[in-house]
Amino acid sequence: MSLLSPPKPVDFTPPSPRQVQEHLERNPAIGHSRAATWAPLVALVAAVIIAMTAPPGPAAMLPWLIILGLLFYSAARVRRARDLEARAARIQELALLRRHAMSLRLAWKLLPHVGRNPELHMRTVAIMALNMDLVGAAESSLVAYQYLLERLPKGHPGIVQIQVQAALAQLASDHLLDADATLRRLRDLDNAKQSNVATATYHLALLAQQVCTHHDADALPLAQGLVQKLQPLGVDAGYGYALMALAHHRVGQRQAEDGGEIRNHAPATAAWWSKATLLLPVDALTGRYRELEVLTADATLAGAVQRATPPQ
């Protein structure tokens, strides 16, 4: 199993790639229909014409009834738009709280209702893709990421972030050559002067790529400035720190097997692991990367963590 393949929750079965593809095809972003856009204006013009030409009597009430209907119609549209935005905000909030299965369920149910709002539709697909990746359905998340990349306009501000997230999903699903190609296309982020979420995710993906392919010795130089590089990720930076701890642990183990001294890497392992567990609970770390369980089972490391000073 790939390093980047987290275990599937026992009480939740993520959708398959085919199910995701069919769901997206059934519920595309179609935008507002011309009829829905022009109908209120046509009705208003009709009300004005009737008001100007209708004789006195009951017919004179018709324009006011039309205007009243338009007010109710507009109010209903506003309420619906606010309700959809509130549901989308709730889905994002659940994702931030790491309740990814529930966030994915709600996003899945919301998608059929947001086709008339392309921006909200794309946001919903993006949060679905992220949630699927984090609940162990990387192959399914790739379908959603590809859907977004094919439809977002060139130069869209979120396209780079989606590409980097797709690279992480490619690593998770063992599409190592595709992930390498994606990261090569994004190599300009390595020299970005200003760190943001996209560049931080890129550095996380570079580290994950080395650890995923067991190039642990090549991962160690990435420790330089890693805290600053991953800072925009917030608590999710803990994943990177944990991967760096694992890289040091593996290198130390290999040196010990070759007759060397493991203790040269033990302090760094403990320091990075301590940094990771300050940001994320151990269950979250090992749930995302199962190979990190080797660190939780190391009694020597547990004692060292208590004395460790997290790297700056």
PDB file of C-alpha atoms in Angstrom, residues 24 47 127 260 273:
ATOM      1  CA  LEU A  24     -20.583  15.019 -12.072  1.00  0.00           C
ATOM      2  CA  ALA A  47     -46.967  45.495 -16.149  1.00  0.00           C
ATOM      3  CA  ILE A 127     -14.364  20.470  -1.484  1.00  0.00           C
ATOM      4  CA  GLY A 260      26.068   2.442  12.005  1.00  0.00           C
ATOM      5  CA  TRP A 273       7.556  14.315  15.589  1.00  0.00           C
TER       6      TRP A 273
END
